[in-house]
Coordinates of C-alpha atoms and ligand atoms in Angstrom, one line a residue:
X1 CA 30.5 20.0 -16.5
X2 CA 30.1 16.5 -14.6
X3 CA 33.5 14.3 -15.2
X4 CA 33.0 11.9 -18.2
X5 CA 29.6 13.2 -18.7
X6 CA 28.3 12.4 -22.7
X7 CA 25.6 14.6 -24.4
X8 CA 23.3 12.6 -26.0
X9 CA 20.8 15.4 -27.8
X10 CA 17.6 14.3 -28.8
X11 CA 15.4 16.1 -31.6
X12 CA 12.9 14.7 -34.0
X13 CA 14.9 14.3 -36.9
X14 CA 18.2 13.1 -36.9
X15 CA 20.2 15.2 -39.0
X16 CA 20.7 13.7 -42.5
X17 CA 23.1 13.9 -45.0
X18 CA 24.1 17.4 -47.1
X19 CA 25.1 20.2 -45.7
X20 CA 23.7 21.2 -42.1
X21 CA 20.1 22.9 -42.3
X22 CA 20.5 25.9 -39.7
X23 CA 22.6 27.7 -37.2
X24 CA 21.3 25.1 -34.6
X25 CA 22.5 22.1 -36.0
X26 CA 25.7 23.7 -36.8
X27 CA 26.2 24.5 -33.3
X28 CA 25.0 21.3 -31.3
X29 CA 27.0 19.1 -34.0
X30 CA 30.5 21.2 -32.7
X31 CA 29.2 20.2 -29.1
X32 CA 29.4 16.8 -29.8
X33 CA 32.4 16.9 -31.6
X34 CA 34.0 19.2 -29.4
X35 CA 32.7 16.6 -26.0
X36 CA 31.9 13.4 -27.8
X37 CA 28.6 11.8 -27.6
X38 CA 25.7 11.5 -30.0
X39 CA 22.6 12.7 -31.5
X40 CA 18.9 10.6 -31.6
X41 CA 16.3 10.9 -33.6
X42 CA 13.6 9.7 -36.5
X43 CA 15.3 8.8 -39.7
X44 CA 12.6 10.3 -41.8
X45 CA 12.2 6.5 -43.2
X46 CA 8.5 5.0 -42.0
X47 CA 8.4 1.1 -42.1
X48 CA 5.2 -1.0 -40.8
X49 CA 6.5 -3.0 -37.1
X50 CA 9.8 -0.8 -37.2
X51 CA 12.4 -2.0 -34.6
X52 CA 12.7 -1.3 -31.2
X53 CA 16.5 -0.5 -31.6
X54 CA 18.6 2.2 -33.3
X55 CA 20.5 2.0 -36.5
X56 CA 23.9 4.1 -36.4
X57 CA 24.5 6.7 -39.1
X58 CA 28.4 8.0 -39.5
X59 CA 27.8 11.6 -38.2
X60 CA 31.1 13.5 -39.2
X61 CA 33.3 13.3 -36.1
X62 CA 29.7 11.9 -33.4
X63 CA 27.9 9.7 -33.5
X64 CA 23.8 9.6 -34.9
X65 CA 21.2 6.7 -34.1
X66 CA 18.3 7.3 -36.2
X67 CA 15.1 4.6 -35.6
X68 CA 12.1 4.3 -38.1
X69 CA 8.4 5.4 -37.2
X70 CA 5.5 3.3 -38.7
X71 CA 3.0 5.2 -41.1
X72 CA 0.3 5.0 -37.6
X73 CA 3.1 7.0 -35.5
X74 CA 4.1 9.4 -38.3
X75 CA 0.1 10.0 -38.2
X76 CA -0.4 10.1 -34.9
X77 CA 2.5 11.2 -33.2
X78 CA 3.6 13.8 -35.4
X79 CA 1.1 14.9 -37.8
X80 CA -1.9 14.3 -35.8
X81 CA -0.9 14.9 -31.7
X82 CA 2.3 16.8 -32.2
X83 CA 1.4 19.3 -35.2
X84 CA -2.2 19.1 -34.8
X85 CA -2.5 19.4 -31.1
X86 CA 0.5 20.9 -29.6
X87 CA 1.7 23.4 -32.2
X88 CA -1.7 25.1 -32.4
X89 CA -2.1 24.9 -28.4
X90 CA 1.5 26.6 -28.4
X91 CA 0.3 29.3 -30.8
X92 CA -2.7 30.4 -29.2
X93 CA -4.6 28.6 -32.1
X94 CA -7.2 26.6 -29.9
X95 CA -9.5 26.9 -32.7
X96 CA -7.3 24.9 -34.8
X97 CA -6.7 22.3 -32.9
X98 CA -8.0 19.0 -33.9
X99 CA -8.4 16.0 -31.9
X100 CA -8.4 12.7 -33.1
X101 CA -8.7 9.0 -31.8
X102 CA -5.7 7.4 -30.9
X103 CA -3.4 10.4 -31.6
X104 CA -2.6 10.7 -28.0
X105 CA -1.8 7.3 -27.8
X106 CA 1.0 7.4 -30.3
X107 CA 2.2 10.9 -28.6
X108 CA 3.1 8.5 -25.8
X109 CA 3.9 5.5 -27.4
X110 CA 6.9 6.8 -29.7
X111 CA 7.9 8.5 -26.6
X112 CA 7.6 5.3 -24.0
X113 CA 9.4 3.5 -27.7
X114 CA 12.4 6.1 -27.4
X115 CA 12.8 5.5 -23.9
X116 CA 12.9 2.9 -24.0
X117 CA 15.9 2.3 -26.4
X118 CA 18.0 4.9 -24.8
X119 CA 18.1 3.3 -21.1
X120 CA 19.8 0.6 -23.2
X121 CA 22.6 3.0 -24.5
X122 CA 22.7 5.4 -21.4
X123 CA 24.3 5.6 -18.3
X124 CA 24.0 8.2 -15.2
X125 CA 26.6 10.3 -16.2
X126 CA 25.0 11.2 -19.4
X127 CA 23.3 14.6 -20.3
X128 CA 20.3 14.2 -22.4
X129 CA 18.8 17.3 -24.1
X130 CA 15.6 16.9 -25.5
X131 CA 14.4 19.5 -28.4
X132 CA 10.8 20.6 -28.5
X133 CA 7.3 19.5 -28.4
X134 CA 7.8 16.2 -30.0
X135 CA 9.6 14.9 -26.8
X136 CA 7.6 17.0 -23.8
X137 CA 7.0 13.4 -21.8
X138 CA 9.9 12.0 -22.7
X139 CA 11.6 12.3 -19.1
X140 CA 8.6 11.0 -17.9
X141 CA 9.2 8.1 -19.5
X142 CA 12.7 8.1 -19.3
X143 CA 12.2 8.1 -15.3
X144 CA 9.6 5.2 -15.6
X145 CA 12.7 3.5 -17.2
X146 CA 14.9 3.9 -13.9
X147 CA 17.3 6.4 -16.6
X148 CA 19.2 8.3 -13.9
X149 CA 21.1 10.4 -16.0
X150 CA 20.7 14.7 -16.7
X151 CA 17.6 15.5 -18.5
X152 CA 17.3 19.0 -20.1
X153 CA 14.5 20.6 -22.2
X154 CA 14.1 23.2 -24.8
X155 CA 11.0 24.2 -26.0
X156 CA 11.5 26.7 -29.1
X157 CA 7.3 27.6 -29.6
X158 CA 5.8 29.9 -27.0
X159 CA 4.8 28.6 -23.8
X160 CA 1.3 27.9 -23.1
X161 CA -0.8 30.3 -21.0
X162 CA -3.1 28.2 -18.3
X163 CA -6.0 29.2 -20.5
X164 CA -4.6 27.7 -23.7
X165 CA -4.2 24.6 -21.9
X166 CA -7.4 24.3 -21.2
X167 CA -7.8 23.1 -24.4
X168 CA -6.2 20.0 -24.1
X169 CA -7.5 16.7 -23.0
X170 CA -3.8 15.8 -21.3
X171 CA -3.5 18.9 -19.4
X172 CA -3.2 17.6 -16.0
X173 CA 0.0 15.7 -17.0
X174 CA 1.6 18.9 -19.1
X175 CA 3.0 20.0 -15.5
X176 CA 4.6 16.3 -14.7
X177 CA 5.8 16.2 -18.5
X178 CA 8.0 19.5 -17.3
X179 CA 8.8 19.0 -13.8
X180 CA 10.9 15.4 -14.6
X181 CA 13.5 17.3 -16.6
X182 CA 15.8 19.1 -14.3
X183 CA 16.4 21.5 -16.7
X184 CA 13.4 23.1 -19.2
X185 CA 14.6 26.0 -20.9
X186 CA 12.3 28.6 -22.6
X187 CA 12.9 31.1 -25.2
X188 CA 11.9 34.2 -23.5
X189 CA 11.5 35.9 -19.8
X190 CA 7.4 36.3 -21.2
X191 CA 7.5 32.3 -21.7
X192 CA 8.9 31.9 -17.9
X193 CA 6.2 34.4 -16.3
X194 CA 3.6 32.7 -18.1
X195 CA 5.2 28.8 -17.1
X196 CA 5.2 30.3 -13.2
X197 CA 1.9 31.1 -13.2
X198 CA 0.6 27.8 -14.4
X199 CA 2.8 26.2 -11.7
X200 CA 1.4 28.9 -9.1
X201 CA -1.9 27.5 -10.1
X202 CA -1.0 23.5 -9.0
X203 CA -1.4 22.3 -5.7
X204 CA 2.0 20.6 -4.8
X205 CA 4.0 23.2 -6.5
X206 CA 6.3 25.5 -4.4
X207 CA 8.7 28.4 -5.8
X208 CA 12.2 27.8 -3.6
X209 CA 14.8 30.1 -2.7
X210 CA 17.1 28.9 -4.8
X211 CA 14.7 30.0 -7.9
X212 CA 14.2 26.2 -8.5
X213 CA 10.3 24.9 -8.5
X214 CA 9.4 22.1 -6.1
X215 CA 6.2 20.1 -8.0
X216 CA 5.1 17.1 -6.0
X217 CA 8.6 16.2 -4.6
X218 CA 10.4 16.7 -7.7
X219 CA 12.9 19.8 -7.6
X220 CA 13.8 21.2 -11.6
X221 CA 14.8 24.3 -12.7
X222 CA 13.2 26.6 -15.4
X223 CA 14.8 29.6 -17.1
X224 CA 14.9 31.4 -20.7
X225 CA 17.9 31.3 -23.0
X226 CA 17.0 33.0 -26.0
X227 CA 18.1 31.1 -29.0
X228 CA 20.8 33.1 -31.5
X229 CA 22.1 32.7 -35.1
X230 CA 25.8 32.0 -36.1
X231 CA 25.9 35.8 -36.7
X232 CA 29.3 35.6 -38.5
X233 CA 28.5 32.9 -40.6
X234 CA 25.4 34.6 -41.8
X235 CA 27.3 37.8 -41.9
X236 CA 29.8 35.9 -44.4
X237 CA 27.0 34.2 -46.7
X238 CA 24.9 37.8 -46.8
X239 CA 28.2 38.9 -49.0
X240 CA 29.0 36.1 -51.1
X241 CA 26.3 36.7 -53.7
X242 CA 24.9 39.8 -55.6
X243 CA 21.0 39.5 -54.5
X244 CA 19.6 42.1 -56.6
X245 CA 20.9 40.2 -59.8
X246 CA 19.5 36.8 -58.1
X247 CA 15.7 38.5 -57.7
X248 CA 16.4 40.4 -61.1
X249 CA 15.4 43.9 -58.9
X250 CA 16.1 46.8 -61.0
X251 CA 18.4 49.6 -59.7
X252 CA 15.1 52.4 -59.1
X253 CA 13.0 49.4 -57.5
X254 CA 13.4 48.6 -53.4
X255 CA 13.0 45.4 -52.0
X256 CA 10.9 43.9 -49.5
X257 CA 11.3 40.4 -48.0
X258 CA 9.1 38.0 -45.9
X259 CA 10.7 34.4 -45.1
X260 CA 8.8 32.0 -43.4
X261 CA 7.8 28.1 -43.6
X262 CA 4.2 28.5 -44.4
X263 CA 2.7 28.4 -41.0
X264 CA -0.7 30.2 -39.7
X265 CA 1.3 30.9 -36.8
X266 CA 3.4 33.6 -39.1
X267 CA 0.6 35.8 -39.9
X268 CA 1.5 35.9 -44.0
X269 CA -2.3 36.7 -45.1
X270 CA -1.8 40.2 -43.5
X271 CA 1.4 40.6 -43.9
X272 CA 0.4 40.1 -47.7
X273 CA -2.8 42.8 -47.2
X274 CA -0.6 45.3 -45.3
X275 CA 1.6 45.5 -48.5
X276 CA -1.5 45.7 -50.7
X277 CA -3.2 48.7 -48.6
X278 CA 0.3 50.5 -48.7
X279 CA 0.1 49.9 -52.5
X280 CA -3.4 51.9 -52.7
X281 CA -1.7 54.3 -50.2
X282 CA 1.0 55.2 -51.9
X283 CA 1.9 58.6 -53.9
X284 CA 2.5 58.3 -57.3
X285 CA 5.9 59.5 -57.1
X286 CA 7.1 56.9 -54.3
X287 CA 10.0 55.1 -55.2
X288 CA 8.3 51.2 -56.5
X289 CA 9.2 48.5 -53.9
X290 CA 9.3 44.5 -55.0
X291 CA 7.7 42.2 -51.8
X292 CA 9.1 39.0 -52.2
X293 CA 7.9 36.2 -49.8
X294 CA 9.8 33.1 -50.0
X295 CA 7.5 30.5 -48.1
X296 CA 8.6 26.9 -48.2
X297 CA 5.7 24.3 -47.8
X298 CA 5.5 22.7 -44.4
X299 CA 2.8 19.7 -42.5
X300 CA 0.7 20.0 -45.7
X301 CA -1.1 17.0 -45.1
X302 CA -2.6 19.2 -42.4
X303 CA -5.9 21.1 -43.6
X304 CA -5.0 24.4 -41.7
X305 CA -1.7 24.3 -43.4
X306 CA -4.2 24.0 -46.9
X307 CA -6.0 26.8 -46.0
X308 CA -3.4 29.2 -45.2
X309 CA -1.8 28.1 -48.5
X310 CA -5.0 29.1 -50.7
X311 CA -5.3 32.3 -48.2
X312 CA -1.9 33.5 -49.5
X313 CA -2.2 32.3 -53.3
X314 CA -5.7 33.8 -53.2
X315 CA -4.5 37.6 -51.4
X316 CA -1.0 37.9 -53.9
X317 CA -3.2 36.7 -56.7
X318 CA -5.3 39.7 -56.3
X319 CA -2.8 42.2 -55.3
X320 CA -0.6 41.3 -58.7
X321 CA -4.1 41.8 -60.3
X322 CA -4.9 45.3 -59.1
X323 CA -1.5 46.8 -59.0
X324 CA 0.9 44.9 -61.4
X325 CA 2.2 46.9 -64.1
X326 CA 3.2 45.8 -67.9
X327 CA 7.0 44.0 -66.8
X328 CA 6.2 44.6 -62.8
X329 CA 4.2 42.2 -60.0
X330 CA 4.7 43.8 -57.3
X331 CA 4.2 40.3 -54.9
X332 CA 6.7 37.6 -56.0
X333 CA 5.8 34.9 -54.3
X334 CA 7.8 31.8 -54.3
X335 CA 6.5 28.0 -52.4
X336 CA 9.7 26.5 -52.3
X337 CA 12.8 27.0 -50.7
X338 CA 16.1 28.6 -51.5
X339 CA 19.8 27.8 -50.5
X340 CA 20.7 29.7 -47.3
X341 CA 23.6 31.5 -49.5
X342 CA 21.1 32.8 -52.0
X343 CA 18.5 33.8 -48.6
X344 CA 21.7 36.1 -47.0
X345 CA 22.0 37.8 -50.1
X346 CA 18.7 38.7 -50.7
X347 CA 18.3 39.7 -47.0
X348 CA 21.0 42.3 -47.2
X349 CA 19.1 43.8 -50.8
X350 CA 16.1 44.0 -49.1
X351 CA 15.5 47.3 -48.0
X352 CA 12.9 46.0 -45.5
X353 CA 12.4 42.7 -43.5
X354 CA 8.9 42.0 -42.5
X355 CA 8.5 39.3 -39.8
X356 CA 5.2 39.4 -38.5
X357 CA 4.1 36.5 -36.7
X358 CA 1.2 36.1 -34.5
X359 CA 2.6 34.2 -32.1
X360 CA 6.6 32.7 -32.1
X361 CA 8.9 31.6 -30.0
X362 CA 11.9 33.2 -31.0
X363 CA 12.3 33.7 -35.0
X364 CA 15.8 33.7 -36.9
X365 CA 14.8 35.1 -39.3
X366 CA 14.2 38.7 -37.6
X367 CA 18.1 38.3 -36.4
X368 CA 19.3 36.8 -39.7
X369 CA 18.0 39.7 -41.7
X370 CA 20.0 42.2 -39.0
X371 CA 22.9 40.3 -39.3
X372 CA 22.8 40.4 -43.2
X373 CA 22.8 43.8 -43.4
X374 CA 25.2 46.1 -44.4
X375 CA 25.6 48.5 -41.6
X376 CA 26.7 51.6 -43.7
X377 CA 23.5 51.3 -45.1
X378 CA 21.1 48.8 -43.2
X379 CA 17.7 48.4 -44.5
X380 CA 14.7 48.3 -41.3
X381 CA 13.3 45.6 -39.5
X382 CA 9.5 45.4 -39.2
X383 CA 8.6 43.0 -36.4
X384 CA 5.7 42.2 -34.8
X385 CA 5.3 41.9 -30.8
X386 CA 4.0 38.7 -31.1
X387 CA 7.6 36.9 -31.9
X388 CA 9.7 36.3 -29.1
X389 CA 12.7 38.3 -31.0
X390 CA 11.2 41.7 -29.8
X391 CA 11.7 41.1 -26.5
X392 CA 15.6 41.7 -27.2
X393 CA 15.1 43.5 -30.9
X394 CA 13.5 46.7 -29.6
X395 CA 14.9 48.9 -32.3
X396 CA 13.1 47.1 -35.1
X397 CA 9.8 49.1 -36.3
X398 CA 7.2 46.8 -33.4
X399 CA 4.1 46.0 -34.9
X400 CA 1.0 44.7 -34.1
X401 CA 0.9 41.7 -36.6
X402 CA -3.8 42.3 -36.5
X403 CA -3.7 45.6 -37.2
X404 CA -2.8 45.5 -41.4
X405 CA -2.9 49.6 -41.6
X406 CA -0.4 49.9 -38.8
X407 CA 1.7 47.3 -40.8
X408 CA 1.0 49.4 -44.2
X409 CA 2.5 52.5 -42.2
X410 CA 5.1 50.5 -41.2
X411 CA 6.3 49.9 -44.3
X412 CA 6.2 53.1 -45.3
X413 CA 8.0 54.3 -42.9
X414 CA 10.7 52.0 -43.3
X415 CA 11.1 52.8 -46.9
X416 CA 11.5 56.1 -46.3
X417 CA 13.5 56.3 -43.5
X418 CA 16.7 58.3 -42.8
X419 CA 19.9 56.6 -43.6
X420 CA 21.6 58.1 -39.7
X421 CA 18.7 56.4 -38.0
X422 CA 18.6 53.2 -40.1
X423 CA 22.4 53.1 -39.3
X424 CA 21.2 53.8 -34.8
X425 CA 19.1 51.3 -35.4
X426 CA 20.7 48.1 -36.9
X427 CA 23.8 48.9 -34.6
X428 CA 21.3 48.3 -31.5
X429 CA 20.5 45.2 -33.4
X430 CA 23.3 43.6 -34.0
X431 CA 24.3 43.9 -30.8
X432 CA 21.7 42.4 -29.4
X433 CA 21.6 39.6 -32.0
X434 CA 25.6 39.2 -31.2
X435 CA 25.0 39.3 -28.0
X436 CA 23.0 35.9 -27.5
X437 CA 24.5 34.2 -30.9
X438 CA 23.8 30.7 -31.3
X439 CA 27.2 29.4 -29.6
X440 CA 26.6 31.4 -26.2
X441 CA 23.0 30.0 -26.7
X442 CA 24.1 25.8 -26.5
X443 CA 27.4 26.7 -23.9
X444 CA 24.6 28.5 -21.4
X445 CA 22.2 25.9 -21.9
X446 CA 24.9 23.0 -20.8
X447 CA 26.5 24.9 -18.4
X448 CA 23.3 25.5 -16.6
X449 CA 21.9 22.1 -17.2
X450 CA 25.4 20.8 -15.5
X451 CA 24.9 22.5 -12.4
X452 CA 21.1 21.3 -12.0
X453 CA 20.4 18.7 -9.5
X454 CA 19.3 15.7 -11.4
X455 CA 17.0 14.1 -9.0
X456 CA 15.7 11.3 -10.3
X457 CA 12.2 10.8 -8.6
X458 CA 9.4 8.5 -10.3
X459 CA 7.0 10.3 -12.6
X460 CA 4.2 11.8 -11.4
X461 CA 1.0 9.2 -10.4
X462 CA -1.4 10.9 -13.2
X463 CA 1.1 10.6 -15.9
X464 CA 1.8 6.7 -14.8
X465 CA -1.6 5.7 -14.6
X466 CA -2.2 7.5 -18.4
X467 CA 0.8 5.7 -19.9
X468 CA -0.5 2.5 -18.6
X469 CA -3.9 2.6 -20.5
X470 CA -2.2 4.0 -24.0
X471 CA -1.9 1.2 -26.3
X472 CA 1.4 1.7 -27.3
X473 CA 2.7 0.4 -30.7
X474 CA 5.8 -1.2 -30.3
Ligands
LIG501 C1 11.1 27.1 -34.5 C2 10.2 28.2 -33.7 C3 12.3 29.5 -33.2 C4 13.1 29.5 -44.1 N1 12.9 29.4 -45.4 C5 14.1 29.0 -45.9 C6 15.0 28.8 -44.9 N2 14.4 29.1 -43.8 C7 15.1 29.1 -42.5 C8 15.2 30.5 -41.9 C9 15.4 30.2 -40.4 C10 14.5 29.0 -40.2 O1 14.3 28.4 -41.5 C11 13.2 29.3 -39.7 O2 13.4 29.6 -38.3 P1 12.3 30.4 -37.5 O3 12.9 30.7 -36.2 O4 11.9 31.6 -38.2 O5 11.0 29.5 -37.4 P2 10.6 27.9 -37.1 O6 11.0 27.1 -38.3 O7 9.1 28.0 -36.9 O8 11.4 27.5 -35.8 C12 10.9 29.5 -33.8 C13 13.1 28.3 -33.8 O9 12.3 27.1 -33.8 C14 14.4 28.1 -33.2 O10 14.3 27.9 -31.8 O11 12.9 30.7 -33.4 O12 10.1 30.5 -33.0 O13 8.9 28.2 -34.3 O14 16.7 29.9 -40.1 O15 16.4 31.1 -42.5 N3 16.3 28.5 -45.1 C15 16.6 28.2 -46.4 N4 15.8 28.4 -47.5 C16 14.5 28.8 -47.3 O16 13.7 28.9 -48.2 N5 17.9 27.9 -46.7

């Protein structure tokens, strides 16, 4: 770690009061205590003409600077550029992808805005690590700013393939966005093959000994640190409640669980049909089993995130009304969210997890249900290849999340599989999930992003002479 160096991480929302959401911001909040130094981001508060300077929030031992968006740049920035472009580009949704007029625009300008507020507050000896696709040109700008200091990257969606970002109207700056961090860190070894290959495909790119990229002058590194859970913690809240009393499951009945923000990226419309074909499937005799998807609303103002809403109400509608019984619906859907405690518990009931994204960059939620279990009598994993989590969770049932009969096999197999190989299997899990648990996850990142060789070069010529015709709001 470079002497006196101060994290500063960067997300798009600050963290706010209450208890902390996730594992994540558990573990980069005991960074900065642990280091000193501070955490940046939107307040969540949208005022028209906000200010061009932070507003300091007490953060419990660091420090937080929070700074308003105006209603334009929650539109454009976020909703429209961010959610609307990026996200589906990311998820090998091109079809979804809608452009709109001066989205881009406010992509850049909330990004140029941040910029340049922290080259007031930061010095050379800082590290700055920037989460996700909000931020992807913010070093760009930073740079344009004369900021000197560390820049690192995560990106938690997949990585683009060169095809995918075909689709979007910036793609000749994506590269320069990258190559002016010195440190971008992807989820999984996939993510990095498919990054190199879009760099083999630039002229000015070279791959160096060192396994550092050269792209027009500017030397960065790229790697994959696969992000964890705080296993033990989860492990601890997975006991503290009784979740077959929560979901009123009768003794007889099994359990099977979906958790996911509702996203067309997680694949819940056949997830939902795979469990209605194993219904018709099933023998009389077969024990009953409960699904119960918890699916917490997420970018609604967006119309794909409307569709796949009615798509799900619509499919567990008509399951309920084909197979429900007098005092049983087999599909308890819920559109909320629960408390974490109340999610562990319910996890470890369940005698099946079923993650099946089409496309993810990780998941948690596959490694939170193997850490809730109880491993003298585990229930099974179903996950689908598409989430970055089966690249290291190999002993879960792998699915392919298109093919809904292979998913209805899936679940009956899990439900009626032997307790000595449900017991093999979650002990290759958890080792695996303990293995790269969220802790590991932030020291690896830092430690790698302190030995990178910050070069601070100006941003690349395309990206300048884009940034210069955005009208930036300010
Ligand atoms: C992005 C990437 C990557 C969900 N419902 C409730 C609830 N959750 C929690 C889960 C889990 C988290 O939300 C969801 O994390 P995921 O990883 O599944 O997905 P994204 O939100 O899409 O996250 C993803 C991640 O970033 C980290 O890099 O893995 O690929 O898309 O922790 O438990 N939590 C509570 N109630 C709910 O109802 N308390």
């Amino acid at each position: 770690m470079k002497a006196n160096s101060r994290l500063i991480v960067v997300s798009n929302r600050a963290p706010s009061d209450g208890p902390p959401s996730g594992g994540l911001v558990v573990a980069l909040q005991d960074c900065l205590k642990a280091r000193g130094g501070l955490w940046v981001g939107t307040s969540g508060k949208f005022t028209d003409n906000p200010a061009n300077r932070f507003t300091d929030v007490d953060g419990d031992g660091y420090q937080i600077k929070t700074f308003d968006l105006s209603p334009g740049e929650q539109q454009g920035y976020y909703l429209s550029y961010a959610n609307g472009v990026l996200w589906p580009m990311c998820h090998r949704r091109a079809d979804l992808i809608d452009i709109t007029e001066g989205a881009y625009e406010a992509y850049i300008g909330v990004n140029r805005r941040l910029a340049k507020m922290l080259a007031q507050i930061c010095t050379s000896h800082d590290q700055i690590w920037v989460h996700d696709y909000h931020f992807m040109p913010l070093a760009s700008c930073l740079r344009a700013e004369g900021v000197t200091a560390t820049l690192g990257y995560f990106h938690h969606i997949p990585f683009p393939t060169p095809q995918d970002l075909q689709a979007l109207p910036q793609a000749e700056d994506f590269s320069g966005w990258l190559a002016d961090f010195d440190l971008v860190g992807l989820q999984t070894e996939a993510d990095v093959g498919t990054a190199l290959e879009l760099f083999r495909q630039q002229d000015r790119s070279e791959f160096l000994s060192n396994g550092n990229l050269l792209y027009r002058g500017r030397e960065f590194m790229l790697r994959s640190f696969p992000i964890g859970i705080d296993t033990e913690g989860f492990q601890a809240d997975a006991c503290a409640l009784d979740g077959r009393a929560l979901a009123n499951i009768p003794k007889d009945m099994r359990l099977i669980i979906g958790v996911d923000r509702l996203d067309y990226s997680k694949g819940l419309p056949n997830r939902l049909r795979a469990f209605g074909r194993y219904l018709s499937h099933r023998a009389d005799d077969d024990a009953r089993a409960t699904f119960l998807q918890v699916a917490p609303p997420t970018r609604e103002a967006l119309q794909a995130y409307q569709d796949v809403r009615r798509e799900c109400e619509h499919i567990a509608g008509t399951i309920n009304g084909q197979h429900a019984e007098l005092g049983w619906n087999p599909i308890n859907y819920l559109h909320r969210a629960i408390p974490r405690t109340q999610l562990a518990a319910l996890y470890r009931t369940a005698a099946v997890g079923m993650v099946t994204p089409f496309c993810d960059g990780m998941n948690l939620v596959a490694k939170e249900y193997v850490a809730a279990q109880d491993p003298d009598d585990p229930g099974v994993l179903i996950l689908s290849r598409g989430a970055g989590a089966a690249e290291d969770l190999d002993a879960a049932l792998i699915v392919n999340p298109y093919d809904i009969s292979e998913m209805a096999d899936a679940i009956a197999i899990a439900l009626t599989m032997p307790l000595d190989e449900r017991i093999a299997r979650n002990a290759q899990l958890l080792r695996r999930v303990k293995d790269s648990d969220i802790q590991r996850w932030t020291t690896n990142f830092l430690t790698v992003l302190s030995q990178s060789k910050n070069q601070p070069l100006v941003p690349t010529p395309t990206f300048q002479a884009r940034a210069a015709t955005a009208s930036v709001e300010e």
